[in-house]
mmCIF file of C-alpha atoms and ligand atoms in Angstrom:
data_model
loop_
_atom_site.group_PDB
_atom_site.id
_atom_site.type_symbol
_atom_site.label_atom_id
_atom_site.label_comp_id
_atom_site.label_asym_id
_atom_site.label_seq_id
_atom_site.Cartn_x
_atom_site.Cartn_y
_atom_site.Cartn_z
ATOM 1 C CA MET A 3 141.513 211.723 -20.794
ATOM 2 C CA LYS A 4 141.358 213.567 -17.402
ATOM 3 C CA ASP A 5 141.293 210.661 -15.006
ATOM 4 C CA TRP A 6 142.200 207.914 -17.327
ATOM 5 C CA GLN A 7 139.269 205.722 -16.237
ATOM 6 C CA GLU A 8 138.180 205.717 -19.828
ATOM 7 C CA GLY A 9 140.013 205.093 -23.131
ATOM 8 C CA ILE A 10 143.298 203.152 -22.734
ATOM 9 C CA GLY A 11 143.262 203.589 -18.943
ATOM 10 C CA ALA A 12 140.132 201.441 -18.721
ATOM 11 C CA GLU A 13 142.239 198.472 -20.082
ATOM 12 C CA LEU A 14 144.172 198.140 -16.827
ATOM 13 C CA ARG A 15 142.996 195.471 -14.284
ATOM 14 C CA GLU A 16 144.927 197.097 -11.461
ATOM 15 C CA ILE A 17 147.027 200.308 -10.897
ATOM 16 C CA LEU A 18 150.213 199.351 -9.051
ATOM 17 C CA PHE A 19 151.888 202.613 -8.965
ATOM 18 C CA THR A 20 149.899 205.985 -9.115
ATOM 19 C CA ARG A 21 151.136 209.051 -10.900
ATOM 20 C CA GLU A 22 151.510 210.734 -7.439
ATOM 21 C CA ALA A 23 153.471 207.852 -6.029
ATOM 22 C CA ILE A 24 155.841 207.748 -9.108
ATOM 23 C CA GLN A 25 156.441 211.492 -8.922
ATOM 24 C CA ALA A 26 157.333 211.459 -5.296
ATOM 25 C CA LYS A 27 159.704 208.556 -5.745
ATOM 26 C CA VAL A 28 161.473 210.017 -8.808
ATOM 27 C CA LEU A 29 161.989 213.230 -6.887
ATOM 28 C CA GLU A 30 163.496 211.270 -3.909
ATOM 29 C CA MET A 31 165.774 209.203 -6.299
ATOM 30 C CA GLY A 32 166.991 212.247 -8.133
ATOM 31 C CA GLU A 33 167.963 214.044 -4.887
ATOM 32 C CA GLU A 34 169.868 210.738 -3.848
ATOM 33 C CA ILE A 35 171.753 210.628 -7.068
ATOM 34 C CA VAL A 36 172.752 214.285 -6.779
ATOM 35 C CA ARG A 37 174.063 213.775 -3.226
ATOM 36 C CA ASP A 38 176.044 210.627 -4.290
ATOM 37 C CA TYR A 39 177.632 212.080 -7.399
ATOM 38 C CA ALA A 40 178.327 215.394 -5.567
ATOM 39 C CA GLU A 41 180.584 217.405 -7.834
ATOM 40 C CA ARG A 42 181.121 214.713 -10.419
ATOM 41 C CA ARG A 43 179.404 215.495 -13.761
ATOM 42 C CA VAL A 44 177.340 212.383 -14.317
ATOM 43 C CA LEU A 45 176.367 211.091 -17.684
ATOM 44 C CA MET A 46 172.744 209.863 -17.546
ATOM 45 C CA VAL A 47 172.253 207.194 -20.293
ATOM 46 C CA GLY A 48 168.579 206.613 -20.831
ATOM 47 C CA ILE A 49 167.751 203.191 -22.510
ATOM 48 C CA LEU A 50 165.088 203.820 -25.071
ATOM 49 C CA ASN A 51 162.229 203.603 -25.509
ATOM 50 C CA GLY A 52 160.878 202.712 -22.075
ATOM 51 C CA CYS A 53 163.103 205.233 -20.228
ATOM 52 C CA PHE A 54 161.592 208.428 -21.577
ATOM 53 C CA PRO A 55 159.179 209.668 -19.034
ATOM 54 C CA PHE A 56 161.303 208.402 -16.154
ATOM 55 C CA MET A 57 164.433 209.956 -17.639
ATOM 56 C CA ALA A 58 162.543 213.230 -18.181
ATOM 57 C CA ASP A 59 161.237 213.438 -14.675
ATOM 58 C CA LEU A 60 164.426 212.147 -13.141
ATOM 59 C CA VAL A 61 166.784 214.750 -14.631
ATOM 60 C CA ARG A 62 164.294 217.477 -13.803
ATOM 61 C CA SER A 63 164.612 216.509 -10.130
ATOM 62 C CA MET A 64 168.402 216.825 -10.192
ATOM 63 C CA ASN A 65 169.623 220.425 -9.572
ATOM 64 C CA THR A 66 173.184 219.881 -10.758
ATOM 65 C CA TYR A 67 175.317 219.832 -13.947
ATOM 66 C CA LEU A 68 174.756 216.615 -15.915
ATOM 67 C CA ASP A 69 174.813 215.232 -19.406
ATOM 68 C CA VAL A 70 172.250 213.059 -21.119
ATOM 69 C CA ASP A 71 172.610 210.483 -23.867
ATOM 70 C CA PHE A 72 170.456 207.625 -25.102
ATOM 71 C CA MET A 73 170.881 204.055 -26.350
ATOM 72 C CA SER A 74 168.173 201.930 -27.937
ATOM 73 C CA VAL A 75 168.291 198.232 -27.701
ATOM 74 C CA SER A 76 165.881 195.466 -28.439
ATOM 75 C CA SER A 77 165.313 192.692 -25.975
ATOM 76 C CA TYR A 78 161.829 191.785 -26.247
ATOM 77 C CA GLY A 79 160.435 190.350 -29.491
ATOM 78 C CA GLY A 80 157.142 192.431 -29.006
ATOM 79 C CA GLY A 81 155.545 190.014 -26.661
ATOM 80 C CA THR A 82 155.802 189.667 -22.839
ATOM 81 C CA GLN A 83 158.712 187.259 -22.541
ATOM 82 C CA SER A 84 162.308 188.297 -22.578
ATOM 83 C CA SER A 85 164.081 186.641 -25.527
ATOM 84 C CA GLY A 86 167.491 187.008 -24.098
ATOM 85 C CA VAL A 87 168.758 188.497 -27.332
ATOM 86 C CA VAL A 88 170.124 191.999 -26.957
ATOM 87 C CA ARG A 89 170.807 194.152 -29.990
ATOM 88 C CA ILE A 90 172.027 197.718 -30.164
ATOM 89 C CA LEU A 91 169.725 199.735 -32.460
ATOM 90 C CA LYS A 92 171.219 203.051 -31.458
ATOM 91 C CA ASP A 93 174.506 203.592 -29.743
ATOM 92 C CA LEU A 94 175.734 206.447 -27.566
ATOM 93 C CA ASN A 95 176.675 209.729 -29.228
ATOM 94 C CA GLU A 96 179.106 210.487 -26.471
ATOM 95 C CA ASN A 97 182.494 208.906 -25.675
ATOM 96 C CA ILE A 98 182.281 207.611 -22.207
ATOM 97 C CA THR A 99 185.962 206.965 -21.557
ATOM 98 C CA GLY A 100 186.656 208.267 -18.045
ATOM 99 C CA ARG A 101 183.179 209.398 -17.407
ATOM 100 C CA ASP A 102 180.721 208.456 -14.594
ATOM 101 C CA VAL A 103 177.825 206.851 -16.286
ATOM 102 C CA LEU A 104 174.371 206.088 -14.827
ATOM 103 C CA LEU A 105 172.186 203.845 -16.953
ATOM 104 C CA VAL A 106 168.506 204.826 -16.678
ATOM 105 C CA GLU A 107 166.137 201.829 -17.226
ATOM 106 C CA ASP A 108 162.401 201.632 -16.814
ATOM 107 C CA ILE A 109 162.463 198.140 -15.411
ATOM 108 C CA ILE A 110 164.975 195.337 -14.635
ATOM 109 C CA ASP A 111 163.283 192.073 -15.399
ATOM 110 C CA SER A 112 165.448 188.979 -16.348
ATOM 111 C CA GLY A 113 168.409 191.288 -15.961
ATOM 112 C CA LEU A 114 169.717 190.187 -19.378
ATOM 113 C CA THR A 115 169.565 193.733 -21.006
ATOM 114 C CA ALA A 116 171.128 195.445 -18.170
ATOM 115 C CA SER A 117 173.948 192.919 -17.724
ATOM 116 C CA TYR A 118 174.654 193.004 -21.471
ATOM 117 C CA LEU A 119 174.761 196.821 -21.375
ATOM 118 C CA LEU A 120 177.029 196.852 -18.306
ATOM 119 C CA ASP A 121 179.544 194.639 -20.057
ATOM 120 C CA ASN A 122 179.419 196.477 -23.243
ATOM 121 C CA LEU A 123 179.746 199.894 -21.637
ATOM 122 C CA ASN A 124 182.673 198.663 -19.303
ATOM 123 C CA THR A 125 184.787 197.767 -22.402
ATOM 124 C CA ARG A 126 184.786 201.444 -23.236
ATOM 125 C CA HIS A 127 186.694 202.283 -20.041
ATOM 126 C CA PRO A 128 184.269 204.662 -18.166
ATOM 127 C CA ALA A 129 185.256 205.846 -14.710
ATOM 128 C CA SER A 130 182.215 204.212 -13.376
ATOM 129 C CA VAL A 131 178.913 202.615 -14.516
ATOM 130 C CA GLU A 132 175.818 202.275 -12.245
ATOM 131 C CA ILE A 133 172.216 201.319 -12.886
ATOM 132 C CA CYS A 134 169.149 203.188 -12.083
ATOM 133 C CA ALA A 135 165.730 201.556 -12.615
ATOM 134 C CA LEU A 136 162.304 202.733 -11.779
ATOM 135 C CA LEU A 137 161.031 199.186 -11.330
ATOM 136 C CA ASP A 138 162.802 195.977 -10.125
ATOM 137 C CA LYS A 139 161.121 192.710 -11.016
ATOM 138 C CA ARG A 140 163.488 190.817 -8.716
ATOM 139 C CA GLU A 141 161.546 187.448 -8.840
ATOM 140 C CA ALA A 142 162.085 187.292 -12.733
ATOM 141 C CA ARG A 143 165.869 187.586 -12.488
ATOM 142 C CA VAL A 144 167.832 185.211 -14.757
ATOM 143 C CA GLU A 145 171.109 187.059 -14.600
ATOM 144 C CA GLU A 146 172.340 188.830 -11.391
ATOM 145 C CA VAL A 147 173.006 192.443 -11.991
ATOM 146 C CA PRO A 148 173.859 195.248 -9.523
ATOM 147 C CA VAL A 149 171.111 197.943 -9.456
ATOM 148 C CA LYS A 150 172.155 200.768 -7.357
ATOM 149 C CA TYR A 151 169.061 202.890 -7.433
ATOM 150 C CA VAL A 152 165.620 201.191 -7.511
ATOM 151 C CA GLY A 153 162.277 203.176 -7.394
ATOM 152 C CA PHE A 154 159.884 200.339 -6.477
ATOM 153 C CA ASP A 155 159.951 196.514 -6.327
ATOM 154 C CA CYS A 156 157.649 195.212 -8.848
ATOM 155 C CA PRO A 157 155.481 191.996 -8.640
ATOM 156 C CA ASN A 158 156.242 189.402 -11.174
ATOM 157 C CA GLU A 159 153.521 190.483 -13.739
ATOM 158 C CA PHE A 160 153.626 192.166 -16.963
ATOM 159 C CA VAL A 161 153.170 195.996 -16.288
ATOM 160 C CA VAL A 162 152.491 198.858 -18.582
ATOM 161 C CA GLY A 163 152.488 202.613 -18.344
ATOM 162 C CA TYR A 164 155.005 205.533 -17.690
ATOM 163 C CA GLY A 165 157.146 204.345 -20.548
ATOM 164 C CA LEU A 166 156.578 200.579 -20.314
ATOM 165 C CA ASP A 167 154.644 199.151 -23.315
ATOM 166 C CA PHE A 168 152.637 196.135 -24.524
ATOM 167 C CA GLN A 169 153.310 195.977 -28.287
ATOM 168 C CA GLY A 170 154.091 199.565 -28.408
ATOM 169 C CA LEU A 171 151.124 200.766 -26.603
ATOM 170 C CA TYR A 172 150.423 202.346 -23.163
ATOM 171 C CA ARG A 173 153.702 203.969 -22.790
ATOM 172 C CA ASN A 174 151.760 207.378 -22.189
ATOM 173 C CA LEU A 175 149.832 206.314 -19.222
ATOM 174 C CA PRO A 176 150.899 208.518 -16.368
ATOM 175 C CA HIS A 177 150.669 205.498 -13.949
ATOM 176 C CA ILE A 178 151.796 201.919 -14.005
ATOM 177 C CA GLY A 179 149.473 198.907 -13.895
ATOM 178 C CA VAL A 180 148.630 195.487 -14.995
ATOM 179 C CA LEU A 181 146.647 194.807 -18.219
ATOM 180 C CA LYS A 182 143.440 192.964 -18.102
ATOM 181 C CA LYS A 183 143.587 189.344 -19.413
ATOM 182 C CA GLU A 184 141.500 189.995 -22.457
ATOM 183 C CA VAL A 185 143.861 192.608 -23.725
ATOM 184 C CA TYR A 186 146.420 189.865 -24.295
ATOM 185 C CA THR A 187 144.138 187.359 -25.712
ATOM 186 C CA ASP A 188 142.209 189.779 -28.163
ATOM 187 C CA PRO A 189 144.632 190.574 -30.904
HETATM 188 P P1 IMP B 23 165.138 192.274 -19.113
HETATM 189 O O1 IMP B 23 166.294 192.166 -20.086
HETATM 190 O O2 IMP B 23 164.366 190.998 -19.005
HETATM 191 O O3 IMP B 23 165.669 192.820 -17.759
HETATM 192 O O4 IMP B 23 164.118 193.390 -19.638
HETATM 193 C C1 IMP B 23 164.435 194.667 -19.827
HETATM 194 C C2 IMP B 23 163.483 195.212 -20.793
HETATM 195 O O5 IMP B 23 162.236 194.559 -21.096
HETATM 196 C C3 IMP B 23 162.853 196.420 -20.065
HETATM 197 O O6 IMP B 23 163.712 197.583 -20.268
HETATM 198 C C4 IMP B 23 161.433 196.526 -20.654
HETATM 199 O O7 IMP B 23 161.633 197.306 -21.958
HETATM 200 C C5 IMP B 23 161.049 195.210 -20.989
HETATM 201 N N1 IMP B 23 160.192 194.743 -19.937
HETATM 202 C C6 IMP B 23 160.481 193.909 -18.897
HETATM 203 N N2 IMP B 23 159.400 193.676 -18.064
HETATM 204 C C7 IMP B 23 158.411 194.403 -18.645
HETATM 205 C C8 IMP B 23 156.997 194.594 -18.218
HETATM 206 O O8 IMP B 23 156.562 194.007 -17.246
HETATM 207 N N3 IMP B 23 156.371 195.475 -19.009
HETATM 208 C C9 IMP B 23 156.783 196.065 -20.128
HETATM 209 N N4 IMP B 23 158.070 195.951 -20.419
HETATM 210 C C10 IMP B 23 158.762 195.020 -19.827
HETATM 211 MG MG1 MG B 24 163.125 199.038 -22.187
#
């Protein structure tokens, strides 16, 4: 769908972050991270599934030596409310002892997932753990969590696209927006 005004793109009520705005921001974030880590070899840890477009674009904006690894956690029961229950579905492949770890998240909402992951990874004695999130839904925060790199502040609405899903769908949209009400109400 060339301009995404038909098909699944038509199910958005509003676009909050365009493809162009996202691309520009991700480039900027990657360059900042490279500067901060200088000659340290950062281990980028993507939190699946939501991180995949962001992670892919972010590492390609980082002209440096780095490693990538992934974790998969479940935090939402498939709806639009944070359950507060975090379960590790797939753990890291790498040993992170002594490593500089950067968690890559699509969005920090209640903060429960990120906070759980931070505690969990810290028990493995990394040199450092920081968080990088494309979106920060500050207003929805239940658990305070330090987010070092933020792409955009996000209004307190349920958003989809660029990795973010509603019941598994819309992750493949190149932009991020808010779904029309009828999409939630029609099963
Ligand atoms: P938290 O634990 O409430 O911070 O939520 C973290 C996870 O919930 C994110 O990694 C997303 O997968 C999901 N999430 C939170 N807000 C949204 C949203 O607005 N749209 C889609 N997924 C979301
Ligand atoms: Mg996620």
